[in-house]
């Protein structure tokens, strides 16, 4: 019902009475102090929030009545030329609803870690609202003291946000019992896929969304290689050739995992599991068959560069739906793709990204109110995701969006295709996806096997040296093995496993187990 209500609002239907009530309370607060940092989920919380925020906004607003400006992190491929125009359209909404303007701090995906570190270090207040978990782990941000506690700030909006995102997603942002981030609602259960050029897949009897196991995939590789011996089958995705494993909950970094689709409660060393050793055996076969792009670890091309040009036929990926992944890949790779699901099921794991507030912000109440709108307001999220209607996208008869006539990904002016960086993409208009795309995603989340560790935020500060050392070992061996870049797979795997033991992986497994036990007991 809640999701349907959100979709109704997205389609232009009248808002629910609770929304009108919240706006009425907000209007009262604004008339009293010139602007407001929050709205209300109900009359009781709205009353207390109004009195608190009135004092706050008197401090943050300038004497001439100007409203504060909240700076928001926006992730993109390249800096979009129309960022200021979209920010102004967004500000038209936020000035009316929460009494603030919004400006964008755009971050190109390859520079997020560096930019975020610079902006959050040393008390810099340039950035107010940001998403941790994109290049910089949420736990790192919290442990560094770079995220403001949100329990009090989000109290006026908590129930509405829980309804929009799901209570477990909302509560998953707690570290040691305190809320520091609001979890992103996205595909919680991503299945491992193999992307293959669609014409090749169909030639050998496969279509987009089909399921294969590793043995069947290897058989397919052999048939394709026999007919097309000069074209490799495996190229890199996001810079690495690695195949994921949707049978486990990696608990953040695979240095200690839950097996059996997250249904086990004993943390184990993934790199010594039967499942990983089986994978390494397939890596060896694929190398012997000539499936990998030459010098794959040094290939800088993305799939859009090498698949249409015929340098390789495919790559590995992950998505909540292999079928939807094929649609997404076809849009983004520049050629039709069939995506094949490798494992039978997927495990729903703790969200990987969280909307946070910089402790140095001068306007924490307004920043919290903006997060509230990003979670619940379709107009706000649609602007952030799809840009300005008529300028960056047009709405089709089936209530899906596509490029305006004459525009494409390189000329549109906005960072279309980055819905995965939004707090709640499910309330936006699906862009070049089926009309029921987000309904399918929510259903996949609901139907997946939810990990026993869902919502557990692991604090590995006490074993940080071991994490650092083991991460270095993983970086040394994992991609080399999965990319077929070693000569003796058995010997290399043994060295990898011993290197992890020497670096302290058993300490990490023990620390995760202790925290998981406490989480489950609570």
Short mmCIF file of C-alpha atoms in Angstrom, two decimals:
data_model
loop_
_atom_site.label_atom_id
_atom_site.label_comp_id
_atom_site.label_asym_id
_atom_site.label_seq_id
_atom_site.Cartn_x
_atom_site.Cartn_y
_atom_site.Cartn_z
CA UNK A 1 0.00 0.00 0.00
CA UNK A 2 2.79 2.38 0.91
CA UNK A 3 4.64 1.68 -2.33
CA UNK A 4 1.45 2.13 -4.32
CA UNK A 5 0.86 5.47 -2.60
CA UNK A 6 4.33 6.60 -3.57
CA UNK A 7 3.77 5.49 -7.16
CA UNK A 8 0.43 7.31 -7.20
CA UNK A 9 2.14 10.53 -6.23
CA UNK A 10 4.75 9.93 -8.93
CA UNK A 11 1.94 9.65 -11.46
CA UNK A 12 0.48 12.98 -10.42
CA UNK A 13 -2.32 11.83 -8.14
CA UNK A 14 -3.22 13.78 -5.05
CA UNK A 15 -0.92 13.32 -2.04
CA UNK A 16 -2.07 11.39 1.01
CA UNK A 17 -3.55 13.30 3.98
CA UNK A 18 -0.39 12.66 6.02
CA UNK A 19 1.63 14.50 3.41
CA UNK A 20 -0.79 17.45 3.47
CA UNK A 21 -0.62 17.54 7.25
CA UNK A 22 3.18 17.57 7.15
CA UNK A 23 3.15 20.46 4.69
CA UNK A 24 0.68 22.38 6.88
CA UNK A 25 2.91 22.00 9.94
CA UNK A 26 5.90 23.01 7.83
CA UNK A 27 4.12 26.10 6.51
CA UNK A 28 3.41 27.18 10.07
CA UNK A 29 7.09 26.81 10.98
CA UNK A 30 8.20 28.73 7.91
CA UNK A 31 5.84 31.65 8.58
CA UNK A 32 7.26 31.96 12.06
CA UNK A 33 10.98 32.10 11.27
CA UNK A 34 11.43 32.69 7.56
CA UNK A 35 12.54 29.10 6.79
CA UNK A 36 12.49 25.68 8.30
CA UNK A 37 14.83 22.74 8.61
CA UNK A 38 12.20 20.00 8.74
CA UNK A 39 8.67 18.87 8.07
CA UNK A 40 6.60 16.45 10.10
CA UNK A 41 5.34 12.90 9.91
CA UNK A 42 2.61 13.55 12.48
CA UNK A 43 1.26 16.42 14.57
CA UNK A 44 2.98 15.43 17.80
CA UNK A 45 6.50 15.08 16.37
CA UNK A 46 5.86 18.10 14.13
CA UNK A 47 5.09 20.30 17.15
CA UNK A 48 8.36 19.54 18.94
CA UNK A 49 10.36 19.67 15.71
CA UNK A 50 8.94 23.08 14.85
CA UNK A 51 10.03 24.65 18.13
CA UNK A 52 13.51 23.15 17.91
CA UNK A 53 14.02 24.03 14.27
CA UNK A 54 12.77 27.58 14.69
CA UNK A 55 15.71 28.37 16.95
CA UNK A 56 18.09 26.56 14.64
CA UNK A 57 17.01 28.33 11.48
CA UNK A 58 17.26 31.71 13.16
CA UNK A 59 20.95 30.94 13.61
CA UNK A 60 21.57 29.59 10.10
CA UNK A 61 19.51 32.01 7.99
CA UNK A 62 21.02 35.35 7.14
CA UNK A 63 19.57 38.55 8.54
CA UNK A 64 18.03 39.57 5.20
CA UNK A 65 15.77 36.51 5.17
CA UNK A 66 17.75 34.35 2.74
CA UNK A 67 17.27 30.63 3.13
CA UNK A 68 20.26 28.34 3.71
CA UNK A 69 21.83 26.37 0.89
CA UNK A 70 22.48 22.66 1.34
CA UNK A 71 25.28 21.16 -0.74
CA UNK A 72 24.55 17.65 -2.00
CA UNK A 73 26.97 15.07 -3.41
CA UNK A 74 26.03 13.93 -6.93
CA UNK A 75 27.95 11.06 -8.56
CA UNK A 76 28.38 11.02 -12.33
CA UNK A 77 30.53 9.61 -15.10
CA UNK A 78 31.68 13.02 -16.26
CA UNK A 79 30.59 16.35 -14.83
CA UNK A 80 27.22 17.13 -16.46
CA UNK A 81 26.91 20.59 -18.04
CA UNK A 82 23.34 21.09 -16.78
CA UNK A 83 24.07 20.49 -13.09
CA UNK A 84 23.24 24.06 -12.07
CA UNK A 85 19.95 23.99 -13.98
CA UNK A 86 18.86 20.76 -12.27
CA UNK A 87 19.91 22.12 -8.89
CA UNK A 88 17.80 25.23 -9.42
CA UNK A 89 14.77 23.14 -10.35
CA UNK A 90 15.31 21.09 -7.23
CA UNK A 91 15.65 24.24 -5.16
CA UNK A 92 12.22 25.39 -6.35
CA UNK A 93 10.83 22.34 -4.59
CA UNK A 94 12.99 22.47 -1.47
CA UNK A 95 12.43 26.20 -0.88
CA UNK A 96 8.71 25.55 -0.73
CA UNK A 97 8.77 22.31 1.24
CA UNK A 98 11.72 22.57 3.64
CA UNK A 99 12.97 26.16 3.37
CA UNK A 100 16.36 25.70 1.72
CA UNK A 101 18.16 25.81 -1.60
CA UNK A 102 20.27 22.94 -2.92
CA UNK A 103 23.56 23.08 -4.78
CA UNK A 104 25.41 20.10 -6.22
CA UNK A 105 28.94 18.95 -5.50
CA UNK A 106 29.48 16.70 -8.52
CA UNK A 107 31.97 13.85 -8.20
CA UNK A 108 33.11 11.75 -11.13
CA UNK A 109 32.94 8.10 -10.16
CA UNK A 110 36.70 7.54 -10.41
CA UNK A 111 37.45 10.47 -8.10
CA UNK A 112 34.85 9.92 -5.35
CA UNK A 113 37.25 8.52 -2.73
CA UNK A 114 39.75 11.33 -3.16
CA UNK A 115 37.19 14.15 -3.29
CA UNK A 116 35.14 12.85 -0.39
CA UNK A 117 38.23 12.47 1.78
CA UNK A 118 39.28 16.04 1.04
CA UNK A 119 35.84 17.49 1.75
CA UNK A 120 35.29 15.57 4.99
CA UNK A 121 38.74 16.16 6.46
CA UNK A 122 39.66 19.06 8.68
CA UNK A 123 36.16 20.34 9.42
CA UNK A 124 35.42 21.52 5.86
CA UNK A 125 31.73 22.48 5.59
CA UNK A 126 31.64 22.65 1.79
CA UNK A 127 29.66 19.41 1.60
CA UNK A 128 26.52 18.93 3.70
CA UNK A 129 24.84 15.71 2.50
CA UNK A 130 26.78 12.82 0.96
CA UNK A 131 26.54 9.11 0.27
CA UNK A 132 29.03 6.84 2.01
CA UNK A 133 29.61 3.45 0.47
CA UNK A 134 30.44 4.60 -3.06
CA UNK A 135 34.22 4.09 -3.18
CA UNK A 136 34.50 4.87 0.55
CA UNK A 137 32.99 2.27 2.94
CA UNK A 138 30.24 3.43 5.27
CA UNK A 139 31.98 1.86 8.26
CA UNK A 140 35.14 3.83 7.46
CA UNK A 141 33.21 7.10 7.39
CA UNK A 142 31.53 6.36 10.72
CA UNK A 143 34.72 5.16 12.42
CA UNK A 144 36.51 8.32 11.25
CA UNK A 145 33.86 10.48 12.90
CA UNK A 146 32.85 11.91 9.51
CA UNK A 147 29.09 11.27 9.81
CA UNK A 148 26.70 13.11 12.12
CA UNK A 149 24.41 11.17 14.44
CA UNK A 150 20.92 11.22 12.92
CA UNK A 151 18.58 9.83 15.57
CA UNK A 152 17.34 13.21 16.80
CA UNK A 153 17.56 14.93 13.40
CA UNK A 154 15.53 12.26 11.62
CA UNK A 155 12.98 11.77 14.40
CA UNK A 156 10.28 13.95 12.75
CA UNK A 157 10.56 11.91 9.54
CA UNK A 158 11.46 8.45 10.79
CA UNK A 159 8.11 6.74 10.29
CA UNK A 160 7.60 8.08 6.76
CA UNK A 161 11.14 7.18 5.75
CA UNK A 162 10.77 3.69 7.21
CA UNK A 163 7.59 3.24 5.18
CA UNK A 164 9.33 4.40 2.00
CA UNK A 165 12.58 2.43 2.39
CA UNK A 166 11.58 -0.40 4.69
CA UNK A 167 12.25 -0.49 8.41
CA UNK A 168 15.14 -2.95 8.12
CA UNK A 169 16.88 -0.76 5.53
CA UNK A 170 16.38 2.31 7.74
CA UNK A 171 17.63 0.58 10.88
CA UNK A 172 20.64 -0.94 9.09
CA UNK A 173 22.45 2.40 9.36
CA UNK A 174 23.04 1.90 13.09
CA UNK A 175 26.56 1.47 14.42
CA UNK A 176 26.80 0.59 18.12
CA UNK A 177 23.10 1.42 18.40
CA UNK A 178 23.36 4.92 16.91
CA UNK A 179 22.06 5.97 13.49
CA UNK A 180 24.67 7.66 11.26
CA UNK A 181 23.24 7.07 7.77
CA UNK A 182 20.01 6.32 5.95
CA UNK A 183 20.33 3.16 3.86
CA UNK A 184 19.95 3.28 0.09
CA UNK A 185 16.98 1.30 -1.24
CA UNK A 186 18.33 -0.63 -4.19
CA UNK A 187 18.68 -4.24 -5.24
CA UNK A 188 19.68 -5.97 -2.03
CA UNK A 189 20.03 -9.33 -3.72
CA UNK A 190 22.31 -9.24 -6.74
CA UNK A 191 22.75 -12.42 -8.73
CA UNK A 192 25.95 -13.24 -10.59
CA UNK A 193 25.59 -12.85 -14.36
CA UNK A 194 27.58 -13.33 -17.52
CA UNK A 195 26.99 -10.73 -20.25
CA UNK A 196 27.32 -12.07 -23.80
CA UNK A 197 26.74 -10.24 -27.07
CA UNK A 198 23.15 -11.12 -27.86
CA UNK A 199 23.65 -12.29 -31.43
CA UNK A 200 26.28 -14.77 -30.24
CA UNK A 201 24.07 -15.99 -27.39
CA UNK A 202 21.10 -16.55 -29.69
CA UNK A 203 23.30 -18.34 -32.22
CA UNK A 204 24.06 -20.94 -29.55
CA UNK A 205 20.53 -21.23 -28.19
CA UNK A 206 20.47 -18.74 -25.30
CA UNK A 207 18.35 -15.65 -24.71
CA UNK A 208 18.50 -12.78 -22.25
CA UNK A 209 17.64 -13.88 -18.71
CA UNK A 210 18.40 -17.59 -19.13
CA UNK A 211 20.01 -19.53 -16.30
CA UNK A 212 23.23 -21.52 -16.61
CA UNK A 213 25.52 -23.14 -14.07
CA UNK A 214 29.29 -22.93 -14.28
CA UNK A 215 29.56 -26.25 -16.11
CA UNK A 216 27.00 -25.15 -18.73
CA UNK A 217 28.71 -21.79 -19.10
CA UNK A 218 32.04 -23.51 -19.67
CA UNK A 219 30.43 -25.73 -22.31
CA UNK A 220 29.05 -22.62 -24.03
CA UNK A 221 32.50 -21.01 -23.94
CA UNK A 222 33.92 -24.07 -25.68
CA UNK A 223 31.34 -23.96 -28.48
CA UNK A 224 31.84 -20.24 -29.08
CA UNK A 225 35.61 -20.56 -29.06
CA UNK A 226 35.44 -23.37 -31.58
CA UNK A 227 33.54 -21.21 -34.07
CA UNK A 228 35.15 -17.86 -33.18
CA UNK A 229 38.70 -18.75 -32.10
CA UNK A 230 40.06 -15.22 -32.51
CA UNK A 231 37.63 -13.47 -30.14
CA UNK A 232 38.00 -13.90 -26.36
CA UNK A 233 34.91 -14.23 -24.20
CA UNK A 234 35.89 -12.53 -20.95
CA UNK A 235 36.80 -8.88 -20.61
CA UNK A 236 36.91 -6.63 -17.54
CA UNK A 237 33.92 -4.93 -15.91
CA UNK A 238 34.65 -1.78 -13.91
CA UNK A 239 38.35 -2.48 -14.36
CA UNK A 240 38.40 -6.06 -13.05
CA UNK A 241 37.59 -9.49 -14.53
CA UNK A 242 36.33 -10.91 -11.23
CA UNK A 243 33.19 -13.04 -11.12
CA UNK A 244 31.02 -12.42 -8.08
CA UNK A 245 29.51 -15.08 -5.87
CA UNK A 246 25.87 -14.47 -5.02
CA UNK A 247 25.78 -17.58 -2.82
CA UNK A 248 27.44 -15.77 0.08
CA UNK A 249 27.03 -12.69 2.24
CA UNK A 250 30.48 -11.15 1.99
CA UNK A 251 29.91 -9.13 5.20
CA UNK A 252 31.45 -6.13 3.49
CA UNK A 253 34.78 -7.43 2.22
CA UNK A 254 34.81 -11.25 1.86
CA UNK A 255 37.37 -11.44 4.67
CA UNK A 256 35.00 -13.66 6.60
CA UNK A 257 31.63 -14.52 5.04
CA UNK A 258 28.33 -16.29 5.66
CA UNK A 259 27.86 -19.23 3.31
CA UNK A 260 24.68 -20.96 2.10
CA UNK A 261 23.07 -17.75 0.84
CA UNK A 262 23.68 -16.07 4.18
CA UNK A 263 21.65 -18.64 6.09
CA UNK A 264 24.62 -19.94 8.05
CA UNK A 265 25.53 -18.10 11.23
CA UNK A 266 29.15 -19.23 11.36
CA UNK A 267 31.61 -16.82 9.75
CA UNK A 268 34.12 -18.63 7.54
CA UNK A 269 37.18 -17.93 5.42
CA UNK A 270 35.72 -17.66 1.91
CA UNK A 271 39.04 -18.15 0.16
CA UNK A 272 39.39 -21.62 1.71
CA UNK A 273 35.81 -22.67 0.94
CA UNK A 274 34.82 -25.41 -1.48
CA UNK A 275 32.88 -22.83 -3.50
CA UNK A 276 35.90 -20.61 -4.09
CA UNK A 277 38.20 -23.52 -4.85
CA UNK A 278 35.64 -24.70 -7.42
CA UNK A 279 35.73 -21.25 -9.03
CA UNK A 280 39.51 -21.33 -9.28
CA UNK A 281 39.22 -24.65 -11.08
CA UNK A 282 36.99 -23.00 -13.68
CA UNK A 283 39.40 -20.06 -14.01
CA UNK A 284 42.07 -22.59 -14.93
CA UNK A 285 39.83 -24.19 -17.54
CA UNK A 286 38.88 -20.83 -19.05
CA UNK A 287 42.51 -19.85 -19.42
CA UNK A 288 43.37 -23.14 -21.08
CA UNK A 289 40.46 -22.55 -23.50
CA UNK A 290 41.69 -19.04 -24.34
CA UNK A 291 38.60 -17.27 -22.97
CA UNK A 292 40.32 -14.21 -21.47
CA UNK A 293 41.31 -10.98 -23.19
CA UNK A 294 45.08 -10.76 -23.50
CA UNK A 295 46.76 -9.00 -20.57
CA UNK A 296 43.32 -8.52 -19.02
CA UNK A 297 44.59 -7.02 -15.76
CA UNK A 298 46.00 -4.08 -17.69
CA UNK A 299 43.03 -3.55 -20.01
CA UNK A 300 41.62 -0.07 -19.43
CA UNK A 301 38.75 -0.40 -21.91
CA UNK A 302 35.18 -0.60 -20.60
CA UNK A 303 32.60 -2.97 -22.15
CA UNK A 304 31.29 -0.09 -24.26
CA UNK A 305 34.77 0.08 -25.81
CA UNK A 306 35.58 -3.57 -26.40
CA UNK A 307 32.29 -5.46 -26.90
CA UNK A 308 30.87 -3.48 -29.86
CA UNK A 309 34.31 -3.42 -31.48
CA UNK A 310 34.66 -7.20 -31.23
CA UNK A 311 37.71 -7.22 -28.98
CA UNK A 312 35.77 -9.56 -26.67
CA UNK A 313 32.28 -11.01 -26.59
CA UNK A 314 31.40 -10.51 -22.93
CA UNK A 315 32.14 -9.96 -19.24
CA UNK A 316 30.82 -10.82 -15.79
CA UNK A 317 28.38 -8.60 -13.88
CA UNK A 318 25.74 -8.69 -11.16
CA UNK A 319 22.15 -7.48 -10.91
CA UNK A 320 18.94 -8.36 -9.08
CA UNK A 321 17.66 -9.74 -12.39
CA UNK A 322 19.68 -11.17 -15.25
CA UNK A 323 16.95 -10.06 -17.64
CA UNK A 324 17.07 -6.47 -16.40
CA UNK A 325 20.86 -6.56 -16.45
CA UNK A 326 20.71 -7.45 -20.14
CA UNK A 327 18.50 -4.43 -20.78
CA UNK A 328 20.77 -2.14 -18.77
CA UNK A 329 23.91 -3.50 -20.45
CA UNK A 330 22.40 -3.11 -23.91
CA UNK A 331 21.75 0.56 -23.17
CA UNK A 332 25.18 1.21 -21.73
CA UNK A 333 27.45 -1.05 -23.82
CA UNK A 334 26.31 0.21 -27.19
CA UNK A 335 25.23 -3.22 -28.47
CA UNK A 336 22.52 -5.77 -27.65
CA UNK A 337 23.46 -8.02 -24.71
CA UNK A 338 22.05 -11.27 -23.34
CA UNK A 339 22.73 -11.61 -19.63
CA UNK A 340 22.82 -15.17 -18.24
CA UNK A 341 22.21 -15.91 -14.55
CA UNK A 342 24.88 -18.22 -13.14
CA UNK A 343 23.69 -19.20 -9.66
CA UNK A 344 20.21 -20.40 -8.80
CA UNK A 345 19.44 -17.81 -6.14
CA UNK A 346 20.84 -14.71 -4.46
CA UNK A 347 21.20 -13.53 -0.88
CA UNK A 348 19.75 -10.21 0.29
CA UNK A 349 22.49 -8.38 2.15
CA UNK A 350 22.86 -5.18 4.17
CA UNK A 351 22.71 -2.03 2.00
CA UNK A 352 26.13 -0.96 0.82
CA UNK A 353 25.55 2.81 0.76
CA UNK A 354 24.11 5.36 3.18
CA UNK A 355 23.07 9.01 2.95
CA UNK A 356 24.97 10.90 5.65
CA UNK A 357 25.40 14.42 6.98
CA UNK A 358 28.79 16.08 7.40
CA UNK A 359 29.39 16.89 11.10
CA UNK A 360 30.76 20.29 9.97
CA UNK A 361 27.47 21.33 8.35
CA UNK A 362 26.02 24.65 9.48
CA UNK A 363 22.47 23.50 8.72
CA UNK A 364 21.93 19.99 10.10
CA UNK A 365 18.12 20.29 10.34
CA UNK A 366 17.79 21.39 6.72
CA UNK A 367 20.21 18.64 5.66
CA UNK A 368 18.06 16.05 7.46
CA UNK A 369 14.94 17.45 5.81
CA UNK A 370 16.60 17.07 2.41
CA UNK A 371 17.37 13.41 3.13
CA UNK A 372 13.71 12.98 4.07
CA UNK A 373 12.60 14.36 0.71
CA UNK A 374 15.13 12.21 -1.14
CA UNK A 375 13.61 9.14 0.50
CA UNK A 376 9.94 10.01 0.08
CA UNK A 377 9.32 12.66 -2.59
CA UNK A 378 9.03 11.37 -6.20
CA UNK A 379 9.51 14.85 -7.69
CA UNK A 380 12.80 15.28 -5.83
CA UNK A 381 14.19 11.86 -6.68
CA UNK A 382 13.06 12.06 -10.28
CA UNK A 383 14.93 15.34 -10.73
CA UNK A 384 18.06 13.88 -9.18
CA UNK A 385 17.87 10.73 -11.30
CA UNK A 386 16.37 11.78 -14.62
CA UNK A 387 16.91 15.53 -14.67
CA UNK A 388 14.44 18.02 -16.16
CA UNK A 389 11.50 16.74 -18.18
CA UNK A 390 11.60 17.97 -21.75
CA UNK A 391 15.26 18.88 -21.45
CA UNK A 392 16.88 15.61 -20.38
CA UNK A 393 14.08 13.09 -20.73
CA UNK A 394 10.56 12.65 -22.00
CA UNK A 395 7.79 10.49 -20.54
CA UNK A 396 6.27 7.85 -22.79
CA UNK A 397 2.69 6.56 -22.77
CA UNK A 398 3.60 3.65 -20.49
CA UNK A 399 4.96 6.08 -17.86
CA UNK A 400 8.60 5.25 -18.58
CA UNK A 401 11.25 7.78 -19.52
CA UNK A 402 13.65 8.01 -22.42
CA UNK A 403 15.97 10.59 -23.94
CA UNK A 404 14.43 13.65 -25.54
CA UNK A 405 14.49 13.47 -29.32
CA UNK A 406 17.96 13.93 -30.76
CA UNK A 407 19.80 13.33 -27.48
CA UNK A 408 21.79 10.38 -26.18
CA UNK A 409 24.05 9.55 -23.23
CA UNK A 410 26.83 11.79 -24.57
CA UNK A 411 24.68 14.86 -25.26
CA UNK A 412 21.86 14.82 -22.74
CA UNK A 413 23.51 17.20 -20.23
CA UNK A 414 22.64 15.22 -17.11
CA UNK A 415 24.05 12.06 -15.49
CA UNK A 416 21.36 9.67 -16.67
CA UNK A 417 22.08 6.05 -15.83
CA UNK A 418 23.25 6.80 -12.29
CA UNK A 419 20.01 5.92 -10.50
CA UNK A 420 22.04 3.47 -8.41
CA UNK A 421 23.60 6.45 -6.58
CA UNK A 422 20.17 7.72 -5.45
CA UNK A 423 18.67 7.13 -2.02
CA UNK A 424 15.33 5.81 -3.30
CA UNK A 425 15.25 5.27 -7.05
CA UNK A 426 12.03 3.23 -6.72
CA UNK A 427 9.93 6.41 -6.61
CA UNK A 428 11.38 7.79 -9.84
CA UNK A 429 10.18 7.18 -13.40
CA UNK A 430 12.01 4.14 -14.85
CA UNK A 431 14.45 5.37 -17.49
CA UNK A 432 14.56 3.05 -20.53
CA UNK A 433 13.48 0.16 -18.35
CA UNK A 434 10.11 -1.64 -18.32
CA UNK A 435 7.36 0.23 -16.48
CA UNK A 436 7.37 -2.39 -13.71
CA UNK A 437 11.16 -2.32 -13.27
CA UNK A 438 11.14 -1.03 -9.69
CA UNK A 439 8.23 -3.29 -8.75
CA UNK A 440 10.38 -6.20 -9.92
CA UNK A 441 13.32 -4.96 -7.89
CA UNK A 442 11.24 -4.65 -4.72
CA UNK A 443 9.82 -8.12 -5.32
CA UNK A 444 13.33 -9.52 -5.79
CA UNK A 445 14.36 -7.98 -2.48
CA UNK A 446 11.34 -9.49 -0.77
CA UNK A 447 11.70 -12.95 -2.30
CA UNK A 448 15.47 -13.36 -1.86
CA UNK A 449 16.89 -15.26 1.07
CA UNK A 450 17.70 -12.53 3.55
CA UNK A 451 21.07 -12.93 5.20
CA UNK A 452 21.10 -13.64 8.91
CA UNK A 453 23.51 -10.70 9.15
CA UNK A 454 21.20 -8.19 7.42
CA UNK A 455 21.59 -4.88 9.23
CA UNK A 456 24.77 -5.80 11.08
CA UNK A 457 27.45 -3.11 10.64
CA UNK A 458 30.82 -4.63 11.42
CA UNK A 459 33.38 -2.48 13.21
CA UNK A 460 36.79 -3.84 12.31
CA UNK A 461 38.79 -1.06 13.94
CA UNK A 462 40.22 -3.53 16.46
CA UNK A 463 41.65 -5.68 13.65
CA UNK A 464 42.42 -2.87 11.22
CA UNK A 465 46.03 -3.97 10.76
CA UNK A 466 44.89 -7.45 9.78
CA UNK A 467 42.25 -6.00 7.43
CA UNK A 468 44.86 -3.84 5.74
CA UNK A 469 47.34 -6.71 5.43
CA UNK A 470 44.72 -9.16 4.14
CA UNK A 471 43.38 -6.61 1.67
CA UNK A 472 46.86 -6.30 0.22
CA UNK A 473 47.05 -10.08 -0.14
CA UNK A 474 43.64 -10.17 -1.84
CA UNK A 475 44.71 -7.41 -4.22
CA UNK A 476 47.81 -9.40 -5.06
CA UNK A 477 46.08 -12.70 -5.85
CA UNK A 478 42.30 -12.51 -6.40
CA UNK A 479 42.16 -10.67 -9.74
CA UNK A 480 45.20 -12.56 -11.00
CA UNK A 481 43.39 -15.84 -10.38
CA UNK A 482 39.99 -14.74 -11.69
CA UNK A 483 41.59 -13.16 -14.75
CA UNK A 484 43.58 -16.25 -15.63
CA UNK A 485 46.82 -14.34 -15.21
CA UNK A 486 48.80 -17.04 -13.40
CA UNK A 487 50.63 -20.13 -14.65
CA UNK A 488 50.11 -22.60 -11.81
CA UNK A 489 46.63 -22.14 -10.35
CA UNK A 490 46.96 -24.74 -7.60
CA UNK A 491 50.25 -23.37 -6.33
CA UNK A 492 49.01 -19.76 -6.56
CA UNK A 493 45.83 -20.61 -4.64
CA UNK A 494 47.89 -22.26 -1.89
CA UNK A 495 50.12 -19.18 -1.68
CA UNK A 496 47.03 -16.95 -1.54
CA UNK A 497 45.49 -18.94 1.28
CA UNK A 498 48.72 -19.04 3.27
CA UNK A 499 49.29 -15.33 2.70
CA UNK A 500 45.86 -14.58 4.18
CA UNK A 501 46.53 -16.76 7.22
CA UNK A 502 49.88 -15.03 7.76
CA UNK A 503 48.22 -11.61 7.39
CA UNK A 504 45.65 -12.38 10.11
CA UNK A 505 42.44 -13.44 8.39
CA UNK A 506 41.59 -15.68 11.34
CA UNK A 507 41.52 -12.57 13.58
CA UNK A 508 39.06 -10.89 11.20
CA UNK A 509 36.82 -13.96 11.06
CA UNK A 510 36.82 -14.14 14.87
CA UNK A 511 36.00 -10.41 15.20
CA UNK A 512 33.12 -10.69 12.74
CA UNK A 513 31.82 -13.79 14.50
CA UNK A 514 31.84 -12.05 17.87
CA UNK A 515 29.95 -9.04 16.52
CA UNK A 516 27.50 -11.19 14.58
CA UNK A 517 26.75 -13.25 17.69
CA UNK A 518 26.03 -10.05 19.63
CA UNK A 519 23.86 -8.74 16.79
CA UNK A 520 21.84 -11.95 16.60
CA UNK A 521 21.46 -12.07 20.38
CA UNK A 522 20.14 -8.51 20.34
#
